[in-house]
PDB file of C-alpha atoms in Angstrom:
ATOM      1  CA  MET A 171    -195.283  46.439 -20.425  1.00 73.00           C
ATOM      2  CA  GLU A 172    -196.102  44.346 -17.458  1.00 83.00           C
ATOM      3  CA  ILE A 173    -199.602  41.826 -17.600  1.00 87.00           C
ATOM      4  CA  GLU A 174    -200.546  43.893 -14.131  1.00 85.00           C
ATOM      5  CA  GLU A 175    -200.272  47.237 -15.930  1.00 86.00           C
ATOM      6  CA  GLN A 176    -202.286  46.081 -18.935  1.00 89.00           C
ATOM      7  CA  ILE A 177    -205.054  45.160 -17.240  1.00 91.00           C
ATOM      8  CA  LEU A 178    -204.705  48.494 -14.968  1.00 90.00           C
ATOM      9  CA  SER A 179    -205.104  50.451 -18.514  1.00 91.00           C
ATOM     10  CA  ALA A 180    -207.898  48.048 -19.168  1.00 94.00           C
ATOM     11  CA  GLY A 181    -209.854  48.732 -16.570  1.00 93.00           C
ATOM     12  CA  SER A 182    -208.960  52.650 -16.603  1.00 94.00           C
ATOM     13  CA  LEU A 183    -209.952  52.418 -20.595  1.00 94.00           C
ATOM     14  CA  LEU A 184    -213.419  50.712 -19.452  1.00 95.00           C
ATOM     15  CA  ALA A 185    -213.980  53.503 -16.664  1.00 94.00           C
ATOM     16  CA  VAL A 186    -213.055  56.495 -19.458  1.00 94.00           C
ATOM     17  CA  MET A 187    -215.714  54.616 -22.341  1.00 94.00           C
ATOM     18  CA  SER A 188    -218.139  54.292 -19.927  1.00 93.00           C
ATOM     19  CA  VAL A 189    -218.671  57.800 -18.832  1.00 93.00           C
ATOM     20  CA  PHE A 190    -220.096  57.877 -22.198  1.00 93.00           C
ATOM     21  CA  PHE A 191    -222.714  55.535 -21.670  1.00 92.00           C
ATOM     22  CA  PRO A 192    -225.814  55.886 -20.153  1.00 90.00           C
ATOM     23  CA  TRP A 193    -226.108  56.070 -16.250  1.00 85.00           C
ATOM     24  CA  PHE A 194    -229.525  57.536 -15.462  1.00 87.00           C
ATOM     25  CA  GLY A 195    -232.787  57.230 -17.213  1.00 86.00           C
ATOM     26  CA  GLY A 196    -236.440  56.561 -18.053  1.00 85.00           C
ATOM     27  CA  ASP A 197    -239.497  58.036 -17.739  1.00 84.00           C
ATOM     28  CA  TRP A 198    -239.067  61.589 -16.388  1.00 77.00           C
ATOM     29  CA  PHE A 199    -241.846  63.737 -15.732  1.00 80.00           C
ATOM     30  CA  GLY A 200    -243.568  62.448 -18.960  1.00 82.00           C
ATOM     31  CA  GLU A 201    -240.732  62.084 -20.951  1.00 84.00           C
ATOM     32  CA  THR A 202    -238.483  59.366 -21.840  1.00 87.00           C
ATOM     33  CA  VAL A 203    -234.688  60.479 -21.145  1.00 84.00           C
ATOM     34  CA  MET A 204    -231.480  59.133 -20.874  1.00 87.00           C
ATOM     35  CA  TRP A 205    -228.364  60.789 -19.446  1.00 85.00           C
ATOM     36  CA  THR A 206    -224.897  59.628 -19.736  1.00 86.00           C
ATOM     37  CA  GLY A 207    -222.039  60.527 -17.060  1.00 85.00           C
ATOM     38  CA  LEU A 208    -221.403  63.930 -18.318  1.00 89.00           C
ATOM     39  CA  GLN A 209    -225.104  64.973 -18.224  1.00 85.00           C
ATOM     40  CA  PHE A 210    -227.799  65.351 -15.280  1.00 78.00           C
ATOM     41  CA  TYR A 211    -227.106  66.216 -11.778  1.00 79.00           C
ATOM     42  CA  THR A 212    -224.166  64.099 -11.057  1.00 80.00           C
ATOM     43  CA  SER A 213    -222.239  65.560 -14.380  1.00 87.00           C
ATOM     44  CA  MET A 214    -219.080  66.800 -12.163  1.00 91.00           C
ATOM     45  CA  VAL A 215    -218.742  63.488 -10.972  1.00 91.00           C
ATOM     46  CA  GLY A 216    -218.547  62.090 -14.439  1.00 91.00           C
ATOM     47  CA  LEU A 217    -216.427  64.586 -15.608  1.00 94.00           C
ATOM     48  CA  LEU A 218    -213.830  63.985 -12.537  1.00 94.00           C
ATOM     49  CA  VAL A 219    -214.107  60.372 -13.380  1.00 94.00           C
ATOM     50  CA  LEU A 220    -212.860  60.866 -16.750  1.00 95.00           C
ATOM     51  CA  LEU A 221    -209.974  63.393 -16.133  1.00 95.00           C
ATOM     52  CA  SER A 222    -208.743  60.978 -13.264  1.00 94.00           C
ATOM     53  CA  GLN A 223    -208.654  57.738 -15.275  1.00 94.00           C
ATOM     54  CA  LEU A 224    -207.643  59.824 -18.476  1.00 94.00           C
ATOM     55  CA  PHE A 225    -204.362  61.185 -16.002  1.00 93.00           C
ATOM     56  CA  VAL A 226    -203.992  56.984 -14.957  1.00 92.00           C
ATOM     57  CA  LEU A 227    -203.978  56.443 -18.397  1.00 92.00           C
ATOM     58  CA  GLY A 228    -201.318  59.029 -19.477  1.00 90.00           C
ATOM     59  CA  VAL A 229    -199.245  57.995 -16.201  1.00 90.00           C
ATOM     60  CA  THR A 230    -199.245  54.374 -17.340  1.00 87.00           C
ATOM     61  CA  LEU A 231    -198.699  54.814 -20.941  1.00 87.00           C
ATOM     62  CA  LEU A 232    -196.400  58.007 -21.370  1.00 87.00           C
ATOM     63  CA  PRO A 233    -193.181  56.036 -19.951  1.00 86.00           C
ATOM     64  CA  ILE A 234    -193.575  54.190 -23.177  1.00 86.00           C
ATOM     65  CA  VAL A 235    -192.856  56.601 -25.270  1.00 86.00           C
ATOM     66  CA  GLY A 236    -190.348  57.947 -23.438  1.00 83.00           C
ATOM     67  CA  HIS A 237    -192.257  60.920 -21.228  1.00 82.00           C
ATOM     68  CA  SER A 238    -193.094  60.455 -17.644  1.00 81.00           C
ATOM     69  CA  LEU A 239    -195.329  62.784 -15.637  1.00 79.00           C
ATOM     70  CA  VAL A 240    -194.622  61.224 -12.297  1.00 82.00           C
ATOM     71  CA  SER A 241    -191.401  59.469 -10.807  1.00 82.00           C
ATOM     72  CA  PRO A 242    -191.513  55.472 -11.029  1.00 77.00           C
ATOM     73  CA  GLN A 243    -191.590  55.571  -7.052  1.00 78.00           C
ATOM     74  CA  ARG A 244    -194.813  57.111  -6.768  1.00 88.00           C
ATOM     75  CA  ARG A 245    -196.970  55.941  -9.908  1.00 89.00           C
ATOM     76  CA  ASP A 246    -198.301  53.275  -8.348  1.00 89.00           C
ATOM     77  CA  VAL A 247    -199.425  55.184  -4.972  1.00 92.00           C
ATOM     78  CA  LEU A 248    -201.145  57.650  -7.329  1.00 93.00           C
ATOM     79  CA  ARG A 249    -202.447  55.354  -9.247  1.00 92.00           C
ATOM     80  CA  PHE A 250    -204.117  53.595  -6.139  1.00 94.00           C
ATOM     81  CA  ILE A 251    -205.346  57.340  -4.831  1.00 94.00           C
ATOM     82  CA  ILE A 252    -206.840  58.103  -7.794  1.00 94.00           C
ATOM     83  CA  GLY A 253    -208.897  54.888  -8.576  1.00 93.00           C
ATOM     84  CA  MET A 254    -210.169  54.809  -4.832  1.00 95.00           C
ATOM     85  CA  GLU A 255    -211.317  58.316  -5.307  1.00 95.00           C
ATOM     86  CA  CYS A 256    -212.961  57.360  -8.384  1.00 94.00           C
ATOM     87  CA  VAL A 257    -214.504  54.486  -6.751  1.00 95.00           C
ATOM     88  CA  LEU A 258    -215.838  56.618  -3.894  1.00 95.00           C
ATOM     89  CA  LEU A 259    -217.549  59.023  -6.027  1.00 93.00           C
ATOM     90  CA  LEU A 260    -219.378  56.461  -8.211  1.00 94.00           C
ATOM     91  CA  ILE A 261    -220.791  54.564  -5.360  1.00 95.00           C
ATOM     92  CA  VAL A 262    -221.898  58.231  -3.878  1.00 93.00           C
ATOM     93  CA  THR A 263    -223.538  58.499  -7.287  1.00 90.00           C
ATOM     94  CA  ILE A 264    -224.962  55.361  -7.374  1.00 92.00           C
ATOM     95  CA  THR A 265    -226.607  56.023  -3.995  1.00 92.00           C
ATOM     96  CA  ILE A 266    -227.770  59.016  -4.957  1.00 88.00           C
ATOM     97  CA  PHE A 267    -229.600  57.376  -8.022  1.00 87.00           C
ATOM     98  CA  ALA A 268    -230.902  54.622  -6.211  1.00 89.00           C
ATOM     99  CA  LYS A 269    -232.799  57.607  -3.681  1.00 89.00           C
ATOM    100  CA  ILE A 270    -234.157  59.286  -7.212  1.00 86.00           C
ATOM    101  CA  ALA A 271    -235.171  55.854  -8.274  1.00 85.00           C
ATOM    102  CA  LEU A 272    -236.844  55.062  -4.986  1.00 88.00           C
ATOM    103  CA  GLU A 273    -238.988  58.466  -5.256  1.00 86.00           C
ATOM    104  CA  SER A 274    -239.748  58.050  -9.260  1.00 82.00           C
ATOM    105  CA  PRO A 275    -240.042  54.593  -9.581  1.00 79.00           C
ATOM    106  CA  ARG A 276    -239.773  54.840 -13.455  1.00 85.00           C
ATOM    107  CA  VAL A 277    -236.397  55.851 -13.791  1.00 85.00           C
ATOM    108  CA  GLU A 278    -233.378  53.371 -13.123  1.00 86.00           C
ATOM    109  CA  THR A 279    -229.777  53.446 -12.834  1.00 82.00           C
ATOM    110  CA  ARG A 280    -228.289  52.466 -16.206  1.00 84.00           C
ATOM    111  CA  PHE A 281    -224.995  49.998 -16.948  1.00 87.00           C
ATOM    112  CA  GLY A 282    -222.393  52.963 -17.423  1.00 90.00           C
ATOM    113  CA  VAL A 283    -222.415  53.946 -14.104  1.00 92.00           C
ATOM    114  CA  TYR A 284    -221.759  50.293 -12.882  1.00 93.00           C
ATOM    115  CA  MET A 285    -219.276  49.439 -15.712  1.00 94.00           C
ATOM    116  CA  SER A 286    -217.356  52.831 -14.752  1.00 94.00           C
ATOM    117  CA  LEU A 287    -217.237  51.398 -11.259  1.00 94.00           C
ATOM    118  CA  VAL A 288    -215.841  48.146 -12.362  1.00 95.00           C
ATOM    119  CA  GLY A 289    -213.173  49.980 -14.383  1.00 95.00           C
ATOM    120  CA  SER A 290    -212.324  51.934 -11.271  1.00 95.00           C
ATOM    121  CA  ILE A 291    -212.073  49.008  -8.904  1.00 95.00           C
ATOM    122  CA  VAL A 292    -209.804  47.370 -11.053  1.00 95.00           C
ATOM    123  CA  VAL A 293    -207.517  50.075 -11.466  1.00 94.00           C
ATOM    124  CA  SER A 294    -207.632  50.529  -7.303  1.00 95.00           C
ATOM    125  CA  LEU A 295    -206.915  46.598  -7.035  1.00 94.00           C
ATOM    126  CA  TYR A 296    -204.135  46.346  -9.538  1.00 93.00           C
ATOM    127  CA  SER A 297    -202.607  49.611  -8.312  1.00 92.00           C
ATOM    128  CA  PHE A 298    -202.540  48.110  -4.949  1.00 93.00           C
ATOM    129  CA  LEU A 299    -201.064  44.741  -6.046  1.00 92.00           C
ATOM    130  CA  ARG A 300    -198.223  46.664  -7.655  1.00 90.00           C
ATOM    131  CA  ILE A 301    -197.354  48.509  -4.668  1.00 90.00           C
ATOM    132  CA  GLN A 302    -197.466  45.151  -2.510  1.00 92.00           C
ATOM    133  CA  GLN A 303    -195.556  43.735  -5.217  1.00 90.00           C
ATOM    134  CA  HIS A 304    -192.727  46.321  -5.100  1.00 89.00           C
ATOM    135  CA  ARG A 305    -192.612  46.014  -1.009  1.00 89.00           C
ATOM    136  CA  ARG A 306    -192.210  42.156  -1.345  1.00 90.00           C
ATOM    137  CA  ARG A 307    -189.106  42.966  -3.614  1.00 88.00           C
ATOM    138  CA  GLU A 308    -187.725  45.596  -1.421  1.00 86.00           C
ATOM    139  CA  VAL A 309    -188.137  43.155   1.858  1.00 86.00           C
ATOM    140  CA  GLU A 310    -186.240  40.264  -0.292  1.00 86.00           C
ATOM    141  CA  GLU A 311    -183.456  42.518  -1.645  1.00 85.00           C
ATOM    142  CA  PHE A 312    -183.062  43.485   2.289  1.00 82.00           C
ATOM    143  CA  PHE A 313    -182.965  39.948   3.492  1.00 84.00           C
ATOM    144  CA  SER A 314    -181.061  38.360   0.489  1.00 79.00           C
ATOM    145  CA  LEU A 315    -178.030  41.082   0.965  1.00 65.00           C
ATOM    146  CA  GLY A 316    -176.921  38.977   3.923  1.00 58.00           C
ATOM    147  CA  GLU A 317    -177.023  35.692   2.268  1.00 61.00           C
ATOM    148  CA  GLN A 318    -175.053  37.214  -0.942  1.00 59.00           C
ATOM    149  CA  SER A 319    -171.948  38.780   1.095  1.00 55.00           C
ATOM    150  CA  GLU A 320    -169.381  35.933   1.995  1.00 58.00           C
ATOM    151  CA  PRO A 321    -168.318  35.234   5.861  1.00 57.00           C
ATOM    152  CA  PRO A 322    -165.038  36.761   6.512  1.00 58.00           C
ATOM    153  CA  LYS A 323    -161.985  34.233   6.816  1.00 61.00           C
TER     154      LYS A 323
END
């Protein structure tokens, strides 16, 4: 596996693990509580991030064992779209948490949601990098064809 795919897999794994870390907590109406990504009002976002990043891991790791969910041409584009979707959802979630924290000053956004955001950003950036590398190789192959053929005699 290439280094870009290893980093992409690490980012996806970080996002998956971070769903189980605390996302929001504090003193909530007299009780000290802490919610993970699969609890509270944003549990659907946490579940979607979890399933999406597990799919990205599956798309990345299954070709190693001989199975493929997606064709190799579409793999990087799919990972980029899923990564950007997770980034967008997590930014919206952080915005919701910020609004709730402003209304109730004894609650705060915890590190889990930020780690999920970082993992999703890594997935998006390295997917985009792989897309650009693939396009660069296609352009180089196109222009190198003229150099390899010999002129007619």
